[in-house]
Coordinates of C-alpha atoms in Angstrom, one line a residue:
Chain A
M1 CA 7.9 30.5 -42.3
S2 CA 7.6 31.4 -45.9
A3 CA 4.9 33.8 -47.0
P4 CA 1.5 32.1 -47.1
K5 CA 0.0 31.1 -50.3
S6 CA -3.6 32.1 -51.2
V7 CA -6.4 29.7 -51.6
R8 CA -6.4 30.5 -55.4
E9 CA -2.7 29.9 -55.7
I10 CA -2.8 26.7 -53.8
R11 CA -5.7 25.5 -55.8
D12 CA -4.1 26.3 -59.2
S13 CA -0.8 24.9 -58.2
V14 CA -2.2 21.6 -57.1
Q15 CA -4.5 21.4 -60.1
S16 CA -1.6 22.0 -62.5
G17 CA 0.6 19.5 -60.7
T18 CA 3.2 21.9 -59.6
L19 CA 2.2 21.5 -55.9
D20 CA 1.8 18.0 -54.3
P21 CA -1.3 18.2 -51.8
V22 CA 0.2 15.5 -49.7
D23 CA 3.5 17.6 -49.2
L24 CA 1.4 20.6 -48.5
A25 CA -0.7 18.8 -45.9
N26 CA 2.4 17.4 -44.2
S27 CA 4.0 20.8 -43.9
T28 CA 0.8 22.4 -42.7
L29 CA 0.2 19.7 -40.1
E30 CA 3.6 20.2 -38.7
A31 CA 3.0 24.0 -38.5
M32 CA -0.4 23.3 -36.8
E33 CA 1.4 21.0 -34.3
V34 CA 4.2 23.5 -33.5
E35 CA 3.1 27.0 -34.1
G36 CA -0.7 26.4 -33.6
R37 CA -0.3 24.6 -30.3
A38 CA 2.2 27.3 -29.1
L39 CA -0.5 29.9 -29.8
G40 CA -3.0 27.7 -28.0
A41 CA -5.1 27.8 -31.2
V42 CA -5.3 24.0 -31.7
V43 CA -7.5 21.5 -29.8
S44 CA -6.8 18.5 -32.0
I45 CA -5.2 17.3 -35.2
D46 CA -5.9 14.1 -37.0
K47 CA -2.9 13.5 -39.3
T48 CA -4.0 10.2 -40.6
Q49 CA -7.3 11.6 -41.8
A50 CA -5.8 14.6 -43.2
I51 CA -3.1 12.7 -45.2
R52 CA -5.9 10.4 -46.5
Q53 CA -7.9 13.4 -47.7
A54 CA -4.7 14.8 -49.5
E55 CA -4.0 11.6 -51.1
D56 CA -7.6 11.4 -52.3
V57 CA -7.2 14.8 -53.7
R58 CA -4.1 13.8 -55.6
K59 CA -5.9 10.9 -57.1
R60 CA -9.0 13.0 -58.1
V61 CA -6.7 15.7 -59.7
C62 CA -4.7 13.1 -61.6
A63 CA -8.0 11.6 -62.9
G64 CA -8.8 14.9 -64.4
Q65 CA -11.2 16.3 -61.9
V66 CA -11.3 20.0 -61.4
L67 CA -11.7 20.8 -57.7
P68 CA -12.5 24.4 -56.5
L69 CA -10.3 24.1 -53.5
A70 CA -7.8 21.4 -54.6
G71 CA -5.5 20.7 -51.8
V72 CA -6.3 23.8 -49.8
P73 CA -5.5 23.1 -46.0
V74 CA -8.5 24.4 -43.9
A75 CA -8.8 24.5 -40.1
V76 CA -12.2 24.0 -38.6
K77 CA -13.6 25.6 -35.5
D78 CA -14.3 22.8 -32.8
N79 CA -18.0 23.3 -32.7
I80 CA -18.3 22.2 -36.3
C81 CA -18.5 18.4 -36.8
V82 CA -15.9 16.4 -38.7
S83 CA -16.7 12.8 -38.8
G84 CA -14.3 10.6 -36.7
Q85 CA -12.8 13.6 -35.0
R86 CA -13.3 15.1 -31.7
T87 CA -15.8 18.1 -31.5
T88 CA -15.4 19.5 -28.1
C89 CA -16.8 22.9 -28.4
G90 CA -14.1 24.1 -26.1
S91 CA -15.9 22.3 -23.3
R92 CA -15.2 19.5 -20.7
M93 CA -18.8 18.5 -21.4
L94 CA -17.8 17.2 -24.8
E95 CA -14.1 16.8 -24.3
D96 CA -14.2 13.1 -25.5
Y97 CA -17.1 13.4 -28.0
V98 CA -16.3 12.1 -31.5
S99 CA -18.6 13.2 -34.2
P100 CA -20.3 10.4 -36.2
F101 CA -20.9 12.6 -39.1
H102 CA -19.7 15.6 -41.1
A103 CA -21.3 18.9 -41.0
T104 CA -22.6 19.9 -44.4
A105 CA -20.1 22.7 -44.6
V106 CA -17.3 20.2 -44.1
E107 CA -18.7 17.7 -46.6
R108 CA -18.8 20.4 -49.2
L109 CA -15.2 21.5 -48.4
L110 CA -14.0 17.9 -48.7
A111 CA -15.9 17.4 -52.0
A112 CA -14.3 20.5 -53.4
G113 CA -10.9 19.1 -52.5
A114 CA -9.9 20.9 -49.3
V115 CA -8.0 19.1 -46.5
V116 CA -9.0 19.5 -42.9
V117 CA -5.8 20.0 -41.0
G118 CA -7.1 20.5 -37.5
K119 CA -9.8 21.6 -35.1
T120 CA -9.5 25.0 -33.5
N121 CA -9.8 26.4 -30.0
M122 CA -12.8 28.5 -29.0
D123 CA -14.8 30.1 -26.2
E124 CA -16.9 27.3 -24.7
F125 CA -19.9 26.6 -26.8
G126 CA -19.4 30.0 -28.6
M127 CA -19.9 32.0 -25.5
G128 CA -17.2 34.5 -25.3
S129 CA -15.3 37.2 -27.2
S130 CA -11.7 36.3 -26.3
T131 CA -11.3 32.5 -26.4
E132 CA -10.3 32.7 -22.8
R133 CA -13.4 30.9 -22.0
S134 CA -12.1 27.7 -23.6
A135 CA -12.2 24.9 -20.9
F136 CA -8.7 23.8 -22.0
Y137 CA -6.4 26.9 -22.5
P138 CA -6.6 30.5 -23.8
C139 CA -5.5 31.3 -27.4
K140 CA -2.9 34.0 -28.0
N141 CA -2.9 36.7 -30.7
P142 CA -0.2 36.2 -33.3
W143 CA 0.3 40.0 -33.3
D144 CA 1.0 40.2 -29.5
P145 CA 0.9 37.0 -27.5
K146 CA -0.1 38.8 -24.4
R147 CA -3.4 39.8 -26.0
T148 CA -6.3 37.8 -27.1
P149 CA -7.2 37.0 -30.7
G150 CA -10.9 37.7 -29.9
G151 CA -13.6 35.1 -29.8
S152 CA -15.3 32.9 -30.0
S153 CA -13.6 31.7 -33.2
G154 CA -10.2 33.0 -31.9
G155 CA -8.4 29.7 -32.7
S156 CA -9.4 29.9 -36.4
A157 CA -8.6 33.5 -36.6
A158 CA -5.1 33.0 -35.0
V159 CA -4.1 30.2 -37.4
V160 CA -5.0 32.1 -40.4
A161 CA -3.2 35.4 -39.1
A162 CA -0.2 33.4 -38.3
G163 CA 0.0 32.1 -41.8
I164 CA -0.5 28.6 -40.9
V165 CA -3.4 28.1 -43.1
P166 CA -4.9 30.4 -45.8
V167 CA -8.5 30.0 -44.5
A168 CA -10.4 28.6 -41.6
L169 CA -14.1 28.0 -40.7
G170 CA -15.6 29.8 -37.7
S171 CA -19.1 30.4 -36.6
D172 CA -20.8 33.7 -35.7
T173 CA -23.8 34.1 -33.5
G174 CA -23.3 37.7 -32.2
G175 CA -19.9 38.5 -33.7
S176 CA -17.7 35.5 -33.3
I177 CA -16.3 35.6 -36.7
R178 CA -16.1 39.3 -37.2
Q179 CA -14.7 40.2 -34.0
P180 CA -11.7 37.9 -34.0
A181 CA -11.1 38.8 -37.6
A182 CA -10.9 42.5 -36.6
L183 CA -8.4 41.6 -33.7
T184 CA -6.2 39.5 -35.9
G185 CA -6.1 41.5 -39.2
T186 CA -8.0 39.0 -41.1
F187 CA -11.3 38.9 -43.4
G188 CA -14.1 37.4 -41.5
L189 CA -17.6 36.8 -43.1
K190 CA -20.8 36.2 -41.2
P191 CA -23.1 35.2 -44.0
T192 CA -26.9 36.0 -44.2
Y193 CA -28.8 33.8 -41.9
G194 CA -29.8 30.7 -43.9
H195 CA -26.9 31.1 -46.6
V196 CA -24.8 28.3 -45.1
S197 CA -26.2 25.1 -43.6
R198 CA -26.2 24.8 -39.8
F199 CA -26.3 21.0 -40.1
G200 CA -23.4 19.9 -38.0
L201 CA -22.8 23.1 -36.2
V202 CA -23.3 22.4 -32.5
A203 CA -26.4 24.6 -31.5
F204 CA -25.9 27.7 -29.4
G205 CA -28.3 30.4 -30.8
S206 CA -30.3 28.7 -33.6
S207 CA -31.9 31.8 -35.0
L208 CA -28.7 33.8 -35.0
E209 CA -25.8 31.6 -35.8
Q210 CA -24.0 31.0 -39.1
I211 CA -20.7 29.2 -40.2
G212 CA -18.5 31.4 -42.2
P213 CA -14.9 31.7 -43.5
I214 CA -11.9 33.5 -41.9
G215 CA -9.2 34.3 -44.6
K216 CA -6.1 36.3 -45.5
S217 CA -7.9 38.0 -48.3
A218 CA -11.4 38.8 -49.4
D219 CA -10.8 36.3 -52.4
D220 CA -9.9 33.6 -50.1
A221 CA -13.1 34.1 -48.0
A222 CA -15.2 34.3 -51.2
L223 CA -13.9 31.1 -52.6
V224 CA -14.7 29.1 -49.5
D225 CA -18.1 30.9 -49.1
T226 CA -18.9 29.9 -52.7
V227 CA -18.2 26.2 -51.8
I228 CA -20.0 25.9 -48.4
S229 CA -23.1 28.0 -49.1
G230 CA -26.4 27.0 -50.6
F231 CA -29.5 25.2 -49.9
D232 CA -29.3 22.1 -47.6
P233 CA -32.4 19.9 -47.1
K234 CA -31.0 18.8 -43.8
D235 CA -31.2 22.3 -42.4
A236 CA -34.8 23.5 -42.1
T237 CA -33.7 27.1 -42.0
S238 CA -31.4 26.9 -45.1
A239 CA -32.3 29.3 -48.0
H240 CA -32.2 28.6 -51.7
S241 CA -29.7 30.6 -53.7
I242 CA -30.6 34.1 -54.3
P243 CA -29.9 35.4 -57.8
G244 CA -27.4 38.3 -57.7
S245 CA -26.0 37.2 -54.3
R246 CA -22.4 36.5 -55.9
D247 CA -22.5 39.6 -58.0
E248 CA -19.3 41.5 -57.6
M249 CA -18.8 45.2 -57.9
R250 CA -16.4 46.5 -60.4
G251 CA -15.4 49.7 -58.6
L252 CA -16.5 52.1 -55.9
R253 CA -18.1 54.7 -58.3
G254 CA -21.8 55.1 -57.5
L255 CA -21.8 52.9 -54.5
R256 CA -24.0 54.3 -51.8
V257 CA -22.4 53.9 -48.3
G258 CA -23.9 54.6 -45.0
V259 CA -21.4 55.2 -42.1
L260 CA -23.0 54.2 -38.9
R261 CA -22.9 56.9 -36.3
D262 CA -24.3 56.5 -32.7
A263 CA -23.6 57.1 -29.1
S264 CA -21.0 54.3 -29.1
D265 CA -18.6 56.4 -31.2
S266 CA -17.0 58.1 -28.1
S267 CA -16.1 54.7 -26.6
V268 CA -14.3 53.6 -29.9
D269 CA -10.4 53.6 -29.7
S270 CA -9.1 56.6 -31.6
P271 CA -7.0 54.6 -34.2
I272 CA -10.3 52.7 -35.1
R273 CA -12.1 56.1 -35.6
E274 CA -9.2 57.3 -37.7
A275 CA -9.3 54.3 -39.9
I276 CA -13.1 55.0 -40.5
A277 CA -12.1 58.5 -41.6
R278 CA -9.4 57.2 -43.8
T279 CA -11.8 54.7 -45.4
V280 CA -14.5 57.2 -45.9
A281 CA -11.9 59.5 -47.7
R282 CA -10.9 56.5 -50.0
L283 CA -14.7 55.8 -50.7
E284 CA -15.2 59.4 -51.7
Q285 CA -12.1 59.6 -53.8
G286 CA -13.2 56.4 -55.7
G287 CA -16.6 58.1 -56.5
A288 CA -18.8 56.5 -53.7
N289 CA -21.6 58.5 -52.2
V290 CA -21.1 58.5 -48.5
I291 CA -23.7 59.6 -45.9
D292 CA -24.1 59.3 -42.1
V293 CA -26.7 56.7 -40.9
T294 CA -28.2 56.0 -37.6
L295 CA -30.1 53.0 -36.4
P296 CA -32.4 54.3 -33.8
T297 CA -33.0 51.0 -32.1
S298 CA -29.4 49.9 -32.1
K299 CA -28.7 51.1 -28.6
Y300 CA -30.9 48.2 -27.3
A301 CA -29.1 45.6 -29.4
I302 CA -26.8 44.3 -26.8
A303 CA -29.7 43.8 -24.3
T304 CA -31.9 42.1 -26.9
Y305 CA -29.1 39.9 -28.1
Y306 CA -28.1 38.7 -24.7
I307 CA -31.7 37.9 -23.7
L308 CA -32.5 36.0 -26.9
A309 CA -29.1 34.3 -27.4
N310 CA -29.2 33.2 -23.8
C311 CA -32.8 31.9 -24.1
E312 CA -31.8 29.8 -27.1
A313 CA -28.7 28.6 -25.3
S314 CA -30.8 27.5 -22.4
S315 CA -32.9 25.4 -24.6
N316 CA -30.2 24.1 -26.9
L317 CA -27.8 23.1 -24.2
A318 CA -30.4 21.0 -22.4
R319 CA -29.4 18.3 -24.9
H320 CA -26.1 18.0 -23.0
S321 CA -27.5 16.0 -20.1
G322 CA -24.9 13.2 -19.6
V323 CA -27.4 10.6 -20.8
H324 CA -26.9 10.4 -24.6
H325 CA -23.5 11.6 -25.0
G326 CA -20.7 13.7 -23.2
R327 CA -19.6 13.8 -19.7
R328 CA -21.4 11.8 -17.1
S329 CA -20.7 12.5 -13.4
N330 CA -19.8 9.3 -11.3
E331 CA -21.4 10.6 -8.3
V332 CA -25.1 10.4 -8.9
Q333 CA -27.9 8.9 -6.9
D334 CA -30.9 9.7 -9.1
L335 CA -31.7 11.0 -12.6
N336 CA -32.1 14.6 -11.7
G337 CA -28.7 14.4 -9.8
L338 CA -27.1 12.9 -13.0
Y339 CA -28.3 16.0 -15.0
S340 CA -27.3 18.7 -12.7
R341 CA -24.0 17.1 -11.4
S342 CA -22.9 16.1 -14.9
R343 CA -23.7 19.7 -16.4
G344 CA -22.3 21.3 -13.2
E345 CA -19.1 19.5 -13.7
G346 CA -19.0 19.7 -17.6
F347 CA -20.0 23.4 -18.1
G348 CA -17.8 26.3 -17.3
D349 CA -18.9 29.5 -15.5
E350 CA -19.8 31.6 -18.4
V351 CA -21.9 28.8 -20.0
K352 CA -23.6 28.2 -16.6
R353 CA -24.3 31.9 -16.2
R354 CA -25.9 32.2 -19.7
I355 CA -28.1 29.1 -19.2
L356 CA -29.3 30.5 -16.0
L357 CA -30.0 34.0 -17.6
G358 CA -31.9 32.3 -20.4
T359 CA -33.9 30.1 -18.0
F360 CA -34.8 33.2 -16.1
C361 CA -35.9 35.1 -19.2
L362 CA -38.1 32.2 -20.4
S363 CA -39.6 31.5 -16.8
A364 CA -43.3 32.2 -16.5
A365 CA -42.8 35.4 -14.3
S366 CA -40.3 36.9 -16.7
Y367 CA -41.2 35.9 -20.1
D368 CA -43.2 38.9 -21.0
A369 CA -40.8 41.5 -19.6
F370 CA -37.8 39.8 -21.2
Y371 CA -38.2 37.3 -24.0
D372 CA -41.4 38.8 -25.5
R373 CA -40.1 42.2 -25.4
A374 CA -36.8 41.3 -26.9
M375 CA -38.5 39.5 -29.8
R376 CA -40.4 42.7 -30.5
V377 CA -37.4 45.0 -30.3
R378 CA -35.7 42.5 -32.7
T379 CA -38.5 43.5 -35.1
L380 CA -37.6 47.1 -34.7
I381 CA -33.9 46.5 -35.3
Q382 CA -34.6 44.5 -38.4
R383 CA -36.8 47.5 -39.6
D384 CA -34.0 49.9 -38.9
F385 CA -31.7 48.0 -41.3
D386 CA -34.5 47.6 -44.0
A387 CA -35.0 51.3 -43.9
A388 CA -31.3 52.0 -44.1
F389 CA -30.9 49.9 -47.1
R390 CA -33.5 51.7 -49.0
D391 CA -31.0 54.7 -49.1
V392 CA -27.6 52.8 -49.0
D393 CA -26.1 49.8 -50.6
I394 CA -23.7 48.9 -47.6
L395 CA -23.1 50.1 -44.1
L396 CA -19.6 50.9 -42.8
S397 CA -18.8 50.8 -39.0
P398 CA -16.1 49.7 -36.6
T399 CA -16.1 46.0 -36.1
T400 CA -15.0 46.3 -32.4
P401 CA -14.8 49.3 -30.0
T402 CA -11.3 48.5 -29.0
L403 CA -8.1 47.1 -30.4
P404 CA -7.0 43.7 -29.2
F405 CA -7.2 43.7 -25.5
R406 CA -4.8 42.0 -23.0
L407 CA -5.4 38.4 -21.8
G408 CA -7.3 38.6 -18.5
E409 CA -8.3 42.3 -19.0
K410 CA -12.1 41.6 -19.2
L411 CA -12.6 38.2 -17.6
S412 CA -13.7 39.6 -14.1
D413 CA -16.6 41.7 -15.7
P414 CA -19.0 39.8 -18.0
I415 CA -20.7 42.9 -19.2
Q416 CA -17.5 44.5 -20.3
M417 CA -16.8 41.3 -22.4
Y418 CA -20.4 41.5 -23.9
L419 CA -19.7 45.2 -24.9
A420 CA -17.1 43.9 -27.3
D421 CA -19.9 42.9 -29.5
V422 CA -21.6 46.3 -29.6
F423 CA -21.2 46.7 -33.4
T424 CA -21.9 43.1 -34.4
V425 CA -24.9 42.0 -32.5
A426 CA -27.5 44.1 -34.4
G427 CA -26.6 42.5 -37.7
S428 CA -26.9 39.1 -36.2
L429 CA -30.4 40.0 -34.9
A430 CA -31.4 41.2 -38.3
G431 CA -30.0 38.1 -40.1
I432 CA -27.9 40.2 -42.5
P433 CA -24.4 39.5 -43.7
G434 CA -21.5 41.2 -42.1
L435 CA -17.8 41.2 -43.1
S436 CA -14.8 42.5 -41.2
F437 CA -11.9 43.5 -43.3
P438 CA -8.3 44.8 -42.1
A439 CA -7.9 48.6 -42.2
G440 CA -4.4 49.2 -41.2
T441 CA -2.6 49.1 -37.9
A442 CA -1.8 51.1 -34.7
V443 CA 1.0 51.2 -32.3
V444 CA 0.0 50.5 -28.8
Q445 CA 2.6 50.3 -25.9
G446 CA 5.2 49.2 -28.5
S447 CA 3.1 46.5 -30.1
I448 CA 1.7 46.9 -33.7
L449 CA -1.9 45.9 -33.6
P450 CA -4.4 45.3 -36.3
I451 CA -7.5 47.4 -37.0
G452 CA -10.7 45.9 -38.4
L453 CA -13.8 47.6 -39.9
Q454 CA -17.1 46.1 -40.7
L455 CA -19.3 46.2 -43.8
Q456 CA -22.9 45.1 -43.7
G457 CA -25.4 44.6 -46.5
P458 CA -28.9 43.6 -47.3
P459 CA -29.6 39.8 -47.2
F460 CA -27.6 37.9 -49.7
S461 CA -25.2 40.6 -50.6
E462 CA -22.1 38.8 -49.7
G463 CA -20.6 39.3 -53.2
R464 CA -21.0 43.0 -52.8
L465 CA -19.4 43.1 -49.4
L466 CA -16.4 40.9 -50.4
S467 CA -15.7 43.1 -53.5
A468 CA -16.0 46.4 -51.5
A469 CA -13.7 44.9 -48.8
S470 CA -11.1 43.8 -51.3
L471 CA -11.1 47.5 -52.8
L472 CA -10.8 49.1 -49.3
A473 CA -8.6 46.9 -47.2
E474 CA -5.2 47.8 -45.8
P475 CA -4.0 44.3 -45.1
A476 CA -0.9 43.5 -43.0
T477 CA 0.8 40.4 -41.5
P478 CA 2.0 40.1 -37.8
G479 CA 5.7 40.5 -37.6
R480 CA 6.1 42.0 -41.2
T481 CA 4.7 45.4 -40.7
K482 CA 7.7 47.7 -40.5
S483 CA 5.8 51.0 -40.0
A484 CA 2.3 51.4 -38.9
R485 CA -0.3 53.2 -41.0
S486 CA -1.9 54.4 -38.0
G487 CA -3.7 57.0 -36.2
G488 CA -1.1 56.9 -33.4
E489 CA -1.2 55.3 -29.9
A490 CA -4.3 54.2 -28.4
Chain B
M1 CA -38.6 34.5 -2.3
T2 CA -35.0 35.4 -1.3
Q3 CA -32.4 35.8 -3.9
S4 CA -30.8 32.5 -2.8
Q5 CA -34.1 30.7 -3.1
R6 CA -34.6 32.3 -6.6
L7 CA -31.2 31.0 -7.6
D8 CA -32.0 27.5 -6.3
Q9 CA -35.2 27.5 -8.4
L10 CA -33.2 28.6 -11.5
L11 CA -30.6 25.9 -10.9
K12 CA -33.3 23.3 -10.7
L13 CA -35.0 24.5 -13.8
S14 CA -31.7 24.6 -15.6
G15 CA -30.5 21.2 -14.4
L16 CA -27.4 22.7 -13.1
E17 CA -25.5 22.9 -9.8
V18 CA -22.7 25.2 -8.6
P19 CA -20.4 25.0 -5.7
P20 CA -21.5 26.9 -2.6
S21 CA -18.4 29.0 -2.8
E22 CA -19.5 30.4 -6.2
R23 CA -23.1 31.3 -5.3
D24 CA -22.5 34.9 -4.1
G25 CA -20.4 35.9 -7.2
L26 CA -23.0 34.2 -9.4
L27 CA -25.8 36.1 -7.9
T28 CA -24.0 39.5 -8.2
D29 CA -23.2 38.8 -11.9
L30 CA -26.8 37.7 -12.7
D31 CA -28.2 40.8 -10.9
R32 CA -26.0 43.1 -13.0
I33 CA -26.7 41.4 -16.3
V34 CA -30.6 41.4 -15.6
S35 CA -30.3 45.0 -14.9
M36 CA -28.5 45.6 -18.1
M37 CA -31.2 43.6 -19.9
S38 CA -33.9 45.5 -18.3
T39 CA -33.3 48.6 -20.4
L40 CA -35.8 47.2 -22.9
Q41 CA -38.5 48.2 -20.5
D42 CA -38.0 51.9 -21.7
L43 CA -39.7 51.1 -25.0
D44 CA -43.4 51.2 -26.0
L45 CA -43.8 48.0 -27.9
K46 CA -47.7 47.7 -28.0
L47 CA -47.9 47.9 -31.7
V48 CA -44.7 46.0 -32.5
P49 CA -45.1 42.2 -33.5
Q50 CA -42.7 39.6 -32.5
W51 CA -39.9 39.0 -34.9
S52 CA -40.2 36.0 -37.4
P53 CA -37.6 34.8 -39.9
A54 CA -39.9 35.8 -42.8
R55 CA -36.9 35.7 -45.4
V56 CA -35.8 32.3 -44.9
S57 CA -37.8 30.1 -47.2
A58 CA -39.2 26.9 -45.9
A59 CA -37.2 23.8 -46.7
S60 CA -39.1 21.2 -48.7
L61 CA -40.7 18.3 -46.7
R62 CA -39.0 15.0 -47.4
E63 CA -40.9 12.1 -48.9
D64 CA -42.9 10.1 -46.3
T65 CA -40.9 7.0 -46.7
P66 CA -39.1 5.1 -43.9
H67 CA -35.3 5.4 -44.0
T68 CA -32.4 5.2 -41.8
P69 CA -30.4 8.4 -42.0
F70 CA -27.8 7.3 -39.4
D71 CA -26.0 4.1 -38.2
R72 CA -27.3 3.4 -34.7
T73 CA -24.0 2.0 -33.5
A74 CA -22.2 5.0 -34.7
M75 CA -24.7 7.3 -33.0
M76 CA -24.4 5.5 -29.8
A77 CA -20.6 5.3 -29.7
N78 CA -20.5 8.5 -27.6
T79 CA -23.0 7.2 -25.1
P80 CA -21.6 7.1 -21.5
E81 CA -23.6 4.0 -20.5
Q82 CA -25.6 1.9 -22.8
E83 CA -27.2 -1.7 -22.7
D84 CA -28.6 -3.6 -25.6
G85 CA -29.1 -0.4 -27.6
Y86 CA -30.8 1.6 -24.7
Y87 CA -29.4 4.4 -22.8
R88 CA -28.8 3.3 -19.1
V89 CA -29.6 5.9 -16.5
P90 CA -30.3 5.8 -12.7
K91 CA -33.8 4.2 -11.8
I92 CA -36.7 6.6 -12.3
V93 CA -39.6 4.6 -10.9
E94 CA -39.2 3.2 -7.4
D95 CA -40.1 -0.5 -6.7
S96 CA -43.5 -0.7 -5.1

């Protein structure tokens, strides 16, 4: 496959008439069908709708319209509604569910001239960190097909990393954009809570999740973020635009950077720790002021997240009852049987586990000990970040403790899988933006694997994060890296 | 209450069922995860308020005028069983 074009190049070429959006849509659809499906990254493709969108873009451009994403092919995670297309959430429960409306983020992409070329595979209802919990099939990492691309937005990250599309939409509740971005060498942005409308995102953790872009470059992610973000009256948690949120930095000089240090450091793979050291050196050479920062409550972030996210999941997934939509069991005698049998058949093991945990934490005997305590610890976690951002402009940390892990490696132990999110959940709890960017590669058992690092900033500092990432990133492409810029074997 | 009875209660509250062959494994997993979540008991939280999303500005309330945001037929196209615009479910109230 030829080198992928960037969002900006595609837009400018379509706008100038040198690239036909219908031709581009056709070639991308073929790549999604062949390479995307071979990776296990694709759930569904609606060619008719995609070509119709591309033809519409052609008409609009010929009529003189200037479209911010003219002709750009975008893949959409399968928990984000696209009208007339299946939205399965990677679940048998919604296997045949066809969305009757667009998510606001999708509406805005289409208004800007983008073309939706397919729905991507994911861990069921966003519950997972490897895309192995998809009810349909696992997704493979384009860097090494024996390894996972991470999750839950693994399909979206894989099609971007493989060069099939320049950008995809994912969703992030506790790390589900950032972690797969790190494991696939792409840029993944979890925006500030409220920055992007959640209307049309199938709910899992309503106080935590955000839709965001995964792209091959910070510029690609920034261009999509600009289009999809902003106030939406259909989302009661949507925020109005904040002045300065799109401000970019001109360089690293004077930037105050905090490097997160805590007890998790020793469990981080050595190539990732070496990438942190290289990035710190580059920051200092560029004139940034770098200090160590600790967040005292962060060691409780995993427990806090998994209490609150599971409680919200227990509540949110109650709507999937087999009555209004979704799978309905044929073997029911009464209404309660309809609920339990339909949901028992429709949900996978991890989803059932999390619903049960959430129900437990919200039950009368456990509410004070778990949910109430977690909500108070969440306050402490947010205060930690508020205090840190009085002294620094951005925080640097690993995105994940490990390089991409093998398919099946963590499936038998749910807690091991949960620990993949150790660096991302705290930012979700605080509602701050987080961006994973590629920071070189490492050689592991003969495979070249990507390394991702994370930047976090105060609320609505997406512009600052994207600028910093574009200055610091060491991007690479699977199959095209001849020598690894590495810290050696992991 | 035994662990098995506790699981039955949770399954009922959650509207779920699991095959008998999966119960033991599920109980073991739940026990380990609850143990992990119990680390929050270490903290003194008496003076710490519950978190609230103070930063997110409240969306404006819409005008109090009737309107139809969605087409009913489109909304019910995914309904497993329907009749005359109603959702069909097993009988809830017994005949007297």
